[in-house]
Amino acid sequence: MDIYDKLTARIDEIGFGFPKSIIRSDKRIMKDIFSEEDCADYLLMADGYQTAKQYAERNGFTEEVAKEKLDRMAFKGQIFRRHRLEGDEYAQHPFVLGILEWQVKNPRNKWLVPLFSYIMTSKWGKRMSQTMPFYRSIPMRREFVEGGVVMPYEDIEQVLDRHTKFAVGTCLCRLMDKMKPSNPCNHPMETCIMTDDYAEFYVEIGCGRYITKEETLAILREGEKDGRIINVTNSQEGENICSCCACGCGMLVMKKMFPGPSKDLWANYFSVIDSEKCVQCGACVKKCPFGILKKAKDGSIKIDTANCLGCGLCVSVCKTGALKLNRKPDDKAYTPPEKYEDAIEIWTRNTKKDYKRFK
């Protein structure tokens, strides 16, 4: 194994992992993100968060040298850094959400091309379809839900209230989509939102800018007009929030390409229609970006509830009040883990369990 084999093998142990591509696009990506020195320093890190002092003691460096190495990797978007009163802490993070998103301002953007081939020549997408999805979709507005009652972690305003800092940056999925020869996504580029520690990190490494909570909500609300939905990191904290679309969102594209058990955990809500109130205008069919609603030959509206993301875009254009979102029964709904770190542990555990099958 050369040092890039060791690097990809280590990243494959975190979160959804980073399984080998049959044409080794995984190595090509990493060579455009990591120098050999970066690889060596990355592989010296312990699991979990560590300070420069701990990294130094583990590897025989001075604390000054350790901090230089860790900060260098952090500013390249290779590892995560957060500030604490006792000192900065550093940790390895998954390929997604982590290394991949933190390359959005990377001038060494040759990695974008092998990324396309990596998705198609590895078992990454298939592996992700077998476990709790990276994102969960939540209703655009609580009033779209029957009775107007939602869980705190399913109400975007209450999710935002959990945080004090917000940053927005370019959506990597749409950046990639602009490379398509035809019909690229025309939705706004600046819609990727980070909070608190992640917001600070995003700004510090040049991937985004600070915005207010009100500006954050406005970006998400704008999605009602042009067919974007609210996707939140699969945790109750919702540390990362995206305004996703069917044409540009990589996760939604992979959800369609790689169906699996994860589809049942994308949302706790689904659209229902009151046929007595419905005037069969078809506005909801046109509004749904995923083809979940279709008009039957007799003019009635049919809903594929099994694949509905519960966003409420269809509800937003229904003039007669025929559409509402219903919550899944308790035995079908699920409660996400508290924090993104908890989600990473779940993904890592499930990935290791299925490692041989999806290696």
Coordinates of C-alpha atoms in Angstrom, one line a residue:
M1 CA 0.0 0.0 0.0
D2 CA 1.3 3.5 -0.9
I3 CA 0.4 6.4 1.3
Y4 CA -2.7 7.3 -0.7
D5 CA -4.0 3.7 -0.3
K6 CA -3.5 4.2 3.5
L7 CA -5.3 7.5 3.4
T8 CA -8.3 6.3 1.5
A9 CA -8.5 3.2 3.7
R10 CA -8.6 5.5 6.8
I11 CA -11.2 7.8 5.4
D12 CA -13.2 4.6 4.5
E13 CA -13.5 4.0 8.3
I14 CA -15.4 7.2 9.0
G15 CA -19.1 7.8 8.5
F16 CA -20.4 6.4 5.2
G17 CA -16.8 5.7 4.3
F18 CA -14.9 6.1 1.1
P19 CA -14.9 2.7 -0.7
K20 CA -12.5 2.0 -3.5
S21 CA -13.5 2.8 -7.0
I22 CA -12.8 0.0 -9.6
I23 CA -10.8 2.5 -11.6
R24 CA -9.3 4.1 -8.4
S25 CA -10.9 7.5 -8.8
D26 CA -10.8 7.6 -5.1
K27 CA -7.0 7.9 -5.2
R28 CA -7.2 10.5 -8.0
I29 CA -9.5 12.7 -5.9
M30 CA -7.3 12.4 -2.8
K31 CA -4.1 13.3 -4.8
D32 CA -5.7 16.6 -5.8
I33 CA -6.7 17.4 -2.2
F34 CA -3.8 15.9 -0.1
S35 CA -0.1 16.3 -0.6
E36 CA 2.0 13.3 0.5
E37 CA 3.0 15.4 3.6
D38 CA -0.7 16.0 4.3
C39 CA -1.3 12.2 4.1
A40 CA 1.4 11.4 6.5
D41 CA 0.3 14.0 9.1
Y42 CA -3.4 13.0 8.7
L43 CA -2.6 9.3 9.4
L44 CA -0.8 10.3 12.6
M45 CA -4.1 11.6 14.1
A46 CA -5.9 9.6 16.8
D47 CA -9.7 8.9 16.6
G48 CA -11.9 11.7 18.0
Y49 CA -11.1 15.2 18.9
Q50 CA -7.5 16.1 20.0
T51 CA -5.6 19.2 20.9
A52 CA -2.2 20.1 19.4
K53 CA -0.6 19.1 22.7
Q54 CA -2.1 15.6 22.5
Y55 CA -1.1 15.3 18.8
A56 CA 2.4 16.4 19.8
E57 CA 2.7 13.9 22.7
R58 CA 1.4 11.1 20.5
N59 CA 3.9 11.6 17.8
G60 CA 7.0 13.2 19.4
F61 CA 6.5 16.7 18.0
T62 CA 6.8 20.0 19.8
E63 CA 3.4 21.5 20.4
E64 CA 4.3 24.4 18.0
V65 CA 5.1 22.0 15.2
A66 CA 1.9 20.0 15.9
K67 CA -0.3 23.1 15.8
E68 CA 1.3 24.1 12.5
K69 CA 0.5 20.7 11.0
L70 CA -3.0 20.6 12.2
D71 CA -3.8 24.1 11.2
R72 CA -2.4 23.5 7.8
M73 CA -4.7 20.5 7.3
A74 CA -7.7 22.4 8.7
F75 CA -7.2 25.3 6.3
K76 CA -7.1 22.9 3.4
G77 CA -10.4 21.4 4.5
Q78 CA -8.9 18.0 5.2
I79 CA -9.8 18.0 8.9
F80 CA -12.2 19.9 11.2
R81 CA -11.2 22.4 13.8
R82 CA -13.3 23.9 16.6
H83 CA -12.4 26.5 19.2
R84 CA -12.7 25.8 22.9
L85 CA -11.7 27.7 26.0
E86 CA -9.0 25.2 26.7
G87 CA -7.6 25.4 23.2
D88 CA -8.4 24.4 19.6
E89 CA -9.6 20.8 19.0
Y90 CA -9.1 18.9 15.7
A91 CA -10.8 15.8 14.3
Q92 CA -11.0 13.8 11.2
H93 CA -14.4 14.0 9.5
P94 CA -16.2 11.8 6.9
F95 CA -15.7 12.4 3.2
V96 CA -19.4 13.7 3.3
L97 CA -20.2 16.0 5.2
G98 CA -16.6 17.0 5.6
I99 CA -13.7 16.8 3.2
L100 CA -15.8 17.0 0.0
E101 CA -17.8 20.1 1.0
W102 CA -14.7 21.9 2.4
Q103 CA -13.1 21.8 -1.1
V104 CA -15.6 24.2 -2.6
K105 CA -13.1 27.0 -2.7
N106 CA -10.1 24.7 -3.4
P107 CA -8.1 26.1 -6.3
R108 CA -6.9 22.6 -7.1
N109 CA -10.3 21.8 -8.5
K110 CA -9.1 18.9 -10.8
W111 CA -10.8 16.6 -8.2
L112 CA -14.2 17.5 -9.5
V113 CA -13.8 15.5 -12.7
P114 CA -12.9 12.2 -11.0
L115 CA -15.6 12.7 -8.5
F116 CA -18.2 12.1 -11.2
S117 CA -16.6 8.8 -12.1
Y118 CA -16.1 7.9 -8.5
I119 CA -19.8 7.9 -7.8
M120 CA -20.4 5.6 -10.7
T121 CA -17.5 3.2 -10.2
S122 CA -17.6 2.7 -6.4
K123 CA -20.1 1.3 -4.0
W124 CA -20.4 4.5 -2.1
G125 CA -24.0 5.3 -3.3
K126 CA -25.1 1.7 -2.7
R127 CA -23.6 1.7 0.8
M128 CA -25.3 5.0 1.7
S129 CA -28.7 3.6 0.6
Q130 CA -28.5 0.9 3.3
T131 CA -28.4 3.0 6.4
M132 CA -29.8 6.2 7.9
P133 CA -29.5 8.8 5.1
F134 CA -27.2 11.8 5.4
Y135 CA -30.2 14.2 5.1
R136 CA -33.7 14.3 6.4
S137 CA -36.3 16.5 4.7
I138 CA -38.5 18.6 6.9
P139 CA -41.7 20.6 6.1
M140 CA -41.2 24.1 4.6
R141 CA -43.7 25.5 7.1
R142 CA -45.3 24.0 10.2
E143 CA -48.8 25.3 9.0
F144 CA -48.5 22.9 6.0
V145 CA -48.9 20.0 8.5
E146 CA -52.3 18.7 9.5
G147 CA -53.0 20.3 12.9
G148 CA -49.9 22.5 12.6
V149 CA -48.1 20.3 15.2
V150 CA -44.5 19.2 14.5
M151 CA -41.6 17.9 16.6
P152 CA -39.0 20.6 17.5
Y153 CA -36.4 19.0 15.2
E154 CA -38.9 19.0 12.3
D155 CA -39.7 22.7 12.5
I156 CA -37.1 24.8 10.7
E157 CA -37.6 27.8 12.9
Q158 CA -37.1 25.8 16.1
V159 CA -34.0 24.1 14.5
L160 CA -32.5 27.6 13.8
D161 CA -33.3 28.7 17.4
R162 CA -30.9 26.0 18.6
H163 CA -28.0 27.9 17.1
T164 CA -26.3 31.3 17.5
K165 CA -24.0 31.5 14.4
F166 CA -24.8 31.0 10.8
A167 CA -22.8 31.0 7.6
V168 CA -23.7 30.4 4.0
G169 CA -21.5 29.2 1.1
T170 CA -21.7 27.9 -2.4
C171 CA -23.5 24.6 -2.9
L172 CA -21.0 22.1 -4.1
C173 CA -23.7 20.0 -5.9
R174 CA -24.7 23.0 -8.0
L175 CA -21.1 23.9 -8.6
M176 CA -20.6 20.4 -10.0
D177 CA -23.9 20.6 -11.9
K178 CA -22.6 23.7 -13.8
M179 CA -20.1 21.4 -15.5
K180 CA -22.9 19.5 -17.3
P181 CA -22.9 20.1 -21.1
S182 CA -26.7 20.7 -21.1
N183 CA -29.5 21.7 -18.8
P184 CA -27.4 22.7 -15.8
C185 CA -29.2 23.6 -12.5
N186 CA -30.3 27.3 -12.5
H187 CA -31.1 27.6 -8.8
P188 CA -29.2 29.9 -6.6
M189 CA -25.6 28.9 -5.8
E190 CA -25.2 30.3 -2.3
T191 CA -27.6 28.1 -0.3
C192 CA -25.3 25.7 1.8
I193 CA -25.7 26.7 5.4
M194 CA -23.6 25.8 8.4
T195 CA -24.2 26.6 12.1
D196 CA -22.1 27.4 15.2
D197 CA -18.7 25.5 15.2
Y198 CA -19.2 24.5 11.6
A199 CA -20.2 28.1 10.6
E200 CA -16.9 29.4 12.2
F201 CA -14.9 26.8 10.4
Y202 CA -16.6 27.4 7.1
V203 CA -15.8 31.1 7.3
E204 CA -12.2 30.6 8.5
I205 CA -11.2 28.4 5.7
G206 CA -12.9 30.7 3.1
C207 CA -15.9 28.5 2.1
G208 CA -18.6 30.9 3.3
R209 CA -19.6 34.2 5.0
Y210 CA -21.6 34.9 8.2
I211 CA -25.3 35.7 7.9
T212 CA -28.0 36.3 10.4
K213 CA -30.7 33.8 11.5
E214 CA -33.3 35.9 9.6
E215 CA -31.2 35.8 6.4
T216 CA -30.8 32.1 6.9
L217 CA -34.6 31.6 7.1
A218 CA -35.1 33.9 4.1
I219 CA -32.8 31.7 1.9
L220 CA -34.8 28.6 2.9
R221 CA -38.2 30.3 2.4
E222 CA -37.2 31.4 -1.1
G223 CA -37.2 27.7 -2.1
E224 CA -41.0 27.8 -2.1
K225 CA -40.9 29.9 -5.3
D226 CA -38.5 27.8 -7.4
G227 CA -38.9 24.2 -6.2
R228 CA -36.2 23.9 -3.5
I229 CA -36.8 21.9 -0.3
I230 CA -35.3 22.0 3.2
N231 CA -32.8 19.2 3.9
V232 CA -31.2 19.1 7.3
T233 CA -28.2 17.0 8.6
N234 CA -29.7 13.9 10.1
S235 CA -29.5 15.1 13.7
Q236 CA -31.8 17.0 15.9
E237 CA -29.4 19.9 16.0
G238 CA -29.4 20.2 12.2
E239 CA -25.9 21.6 12.0
N240 CA -25.9 21.7 8.2
I241 CA -29.0 22.9 6.3
C242 CA -29.4 22.9 2.6
S243 CA -32.0 24.3 0.2
C244 CA -32.0 21.3 -2.2
C245 CA -33.4 20.7 -5.6
A246 CA -34.1 17.7 -7.7
C247 CA -31.9 18.9 -10.6
G248 CA -28.7 19.7 -8.6
C249 CA -28.6 17.9 -5.3
G250 CA -26.2 15.0 -5.3
M251 CA -27.8 13.3 -2.3
L252 CA -31.3 13.4 -3.9
V253 CA -29.9 12.1 -7.2
M254 CA -28.2 9.2 -5.4
K255 CA -31.4 8.5 -3.5
K256 CA -33.1 7.9 -6.8
M257 CA -30.2 6.0 -8.3
F258 CA -29.6 3.7 -5.3
P259 CA -33.0 2.8 -3.8
G260 CA -32.7 1.0 -0.4
P261 CA -33.9 1.0 3.2
S262 CA -32.6 4.6 3.7
K263 CA -35.5 6.0 1.7
D264 CA -37.9 5.3 4.5
L265 CA -35.9 7.5 6.8
W266 CA -35.7 10.6 4.7
A267 CA -38.9 12.2 6.0
N268 CA -41.5 11.7 8.7
Y269 CA -44.2 13.4 6.6
F270 CA -46.1 12.7 3.4
S271 CA -48.7 14.6 1.4
V272 CA -52.3 13.6 1.5
I273 CA -55.2 15.0 -0.7
D274 CA -58.8 15.6 0.1
S275 CA -60.5 14.6 -3.1
E276 CA -63.7 16.5 -2.2
K277 CA -61.7 19.8 -2.0
C278 CA -59.5 19.1 -5.0
V279 CA -60.5 20.9 -8.2
Q280 CA -57.9 18.9 -10.3
C281 CA -56.1 22.1 -11.4
G282 CA -52.7 20.2 -11.5
A283 CA -50.7 23.0 -9.8
C284 CA -49.4 20.6 -7.3
V285 CA -48.2 18.2 -10.0
K286 CA -46.2 21.0 -11.7
K287 CA -44.8 22.2 -8.3
C288 CA -43.5 18.8 -7.1
P289 CA -39.9 18.5 -8.4
F290 CA -39.7 14.8 -7.8
G291 CA -42.7 13.5 -9.7
I292 CA -44.4 12.3 -6.6
L293 CA -47.8 13.7 -7.6
K294 CA -49.2 12.7 -11.0
K295 CA -52.5 13.4 -12.7
A296 CA -54.4 10.2 -13.6
K297 CA -56.4 9.8 -16.8
D298 CA -59.6 10.7 -15.0
G299 CA -58.1 14.0 -13.8
S300 CA -57.6 12.9 -10.2
I301 CA -54.3 13.5 -8.4
K302 CA -52.4 10.5 -7.3
I303 CA -49.6 10.6 -4.7
D304 CA -46.7 8.2 -4.4
T305 CA -46.7 8.4 -0.6
A306 CA -43.9 5.9 -0.2
N307 CA -41.4 8.2 -1.9
C308 CA -42.8 11.6 -0.7
L309 CA -40.3 13.8 1.0
G310 CA -42.9 15.7 3.0
C311 CA -41.5 19.1 2.0
G312 CA -44.9 20.7 1.5
L313 CA -44.1 22.4 -1.8
C314 CA -47.3 21.0 -3.2
V315 CA -49.3 22.3 -0.3
S316 CA -47.9 25.8 -0.9
V317 CA -49.6 26.1 -4.3
C318 CA -52.9 24.4 -3.4
K319 CA -55.6 27.2 -3.5
T320 CA -58.4 25.1 -2.1
G321 CA -56.7 23.6 0.9
A322 CA -57.0 20.1 -0.5
L323 CA -53.5 19.2 0.3
K324 CA -51.9 18.7 3.7
L325 CA -48.9 16.9 5.2
N326 CA -49.5 14.0 7.6
R327 CA -47.0 12.6 10.0
K328 CA -46.2 8.9 9.6
P329 CA -47.5 6.6 12.4
D330 CA -45.3 6.3 15.4
D331 CA -44.1 2.9 14.4
K332 CA -43.0 4.3 11.0
A333 CA -41.6 7.6 12.1
Y334 CA -38.1 7.9 13.6
T335 CA -36.2 10.2 15.9
P336 CA -32.8 11.4 14.6
P337 CA -29.8 11.3 16.9
E338 CA -29.1 14.5 18.9
K339 CA -25.9 15.7 17.1
Y340 CA -24.0 15.3 13.9
E341 CA -21.3 13.6 15.8
D342 CA -23.8 11.0 17.0
A343 CA -24.9 10.5 13.4
I344 CA -21.3 9.9 12.3
E345 CA -21.1 7.2 14.9
I346 CA -24.2 5.5 13.6
W347 CA -23.0 5.6 10.0
T348 CA -19.6 4.4 11.0
R349 CA -21.0 1.5 12.9
N350 CA -23.4 0.5 10.1
T351 CA -20.7 0.9 7.5
K352 CA -18.4 -1.4 9.4
K353 CA -21.2 -4.0 9.8
D354 CA -21.7 -4.1 6.0
Y355 CA -18.1 -3.4 5.1
K356 CA -17.4 -6.7 3.3
R357 CA -20.6 -6.6 1.4
F358 CA -20.1 -3.0 0.1
K359 CA -16.3 -2.8 0.1

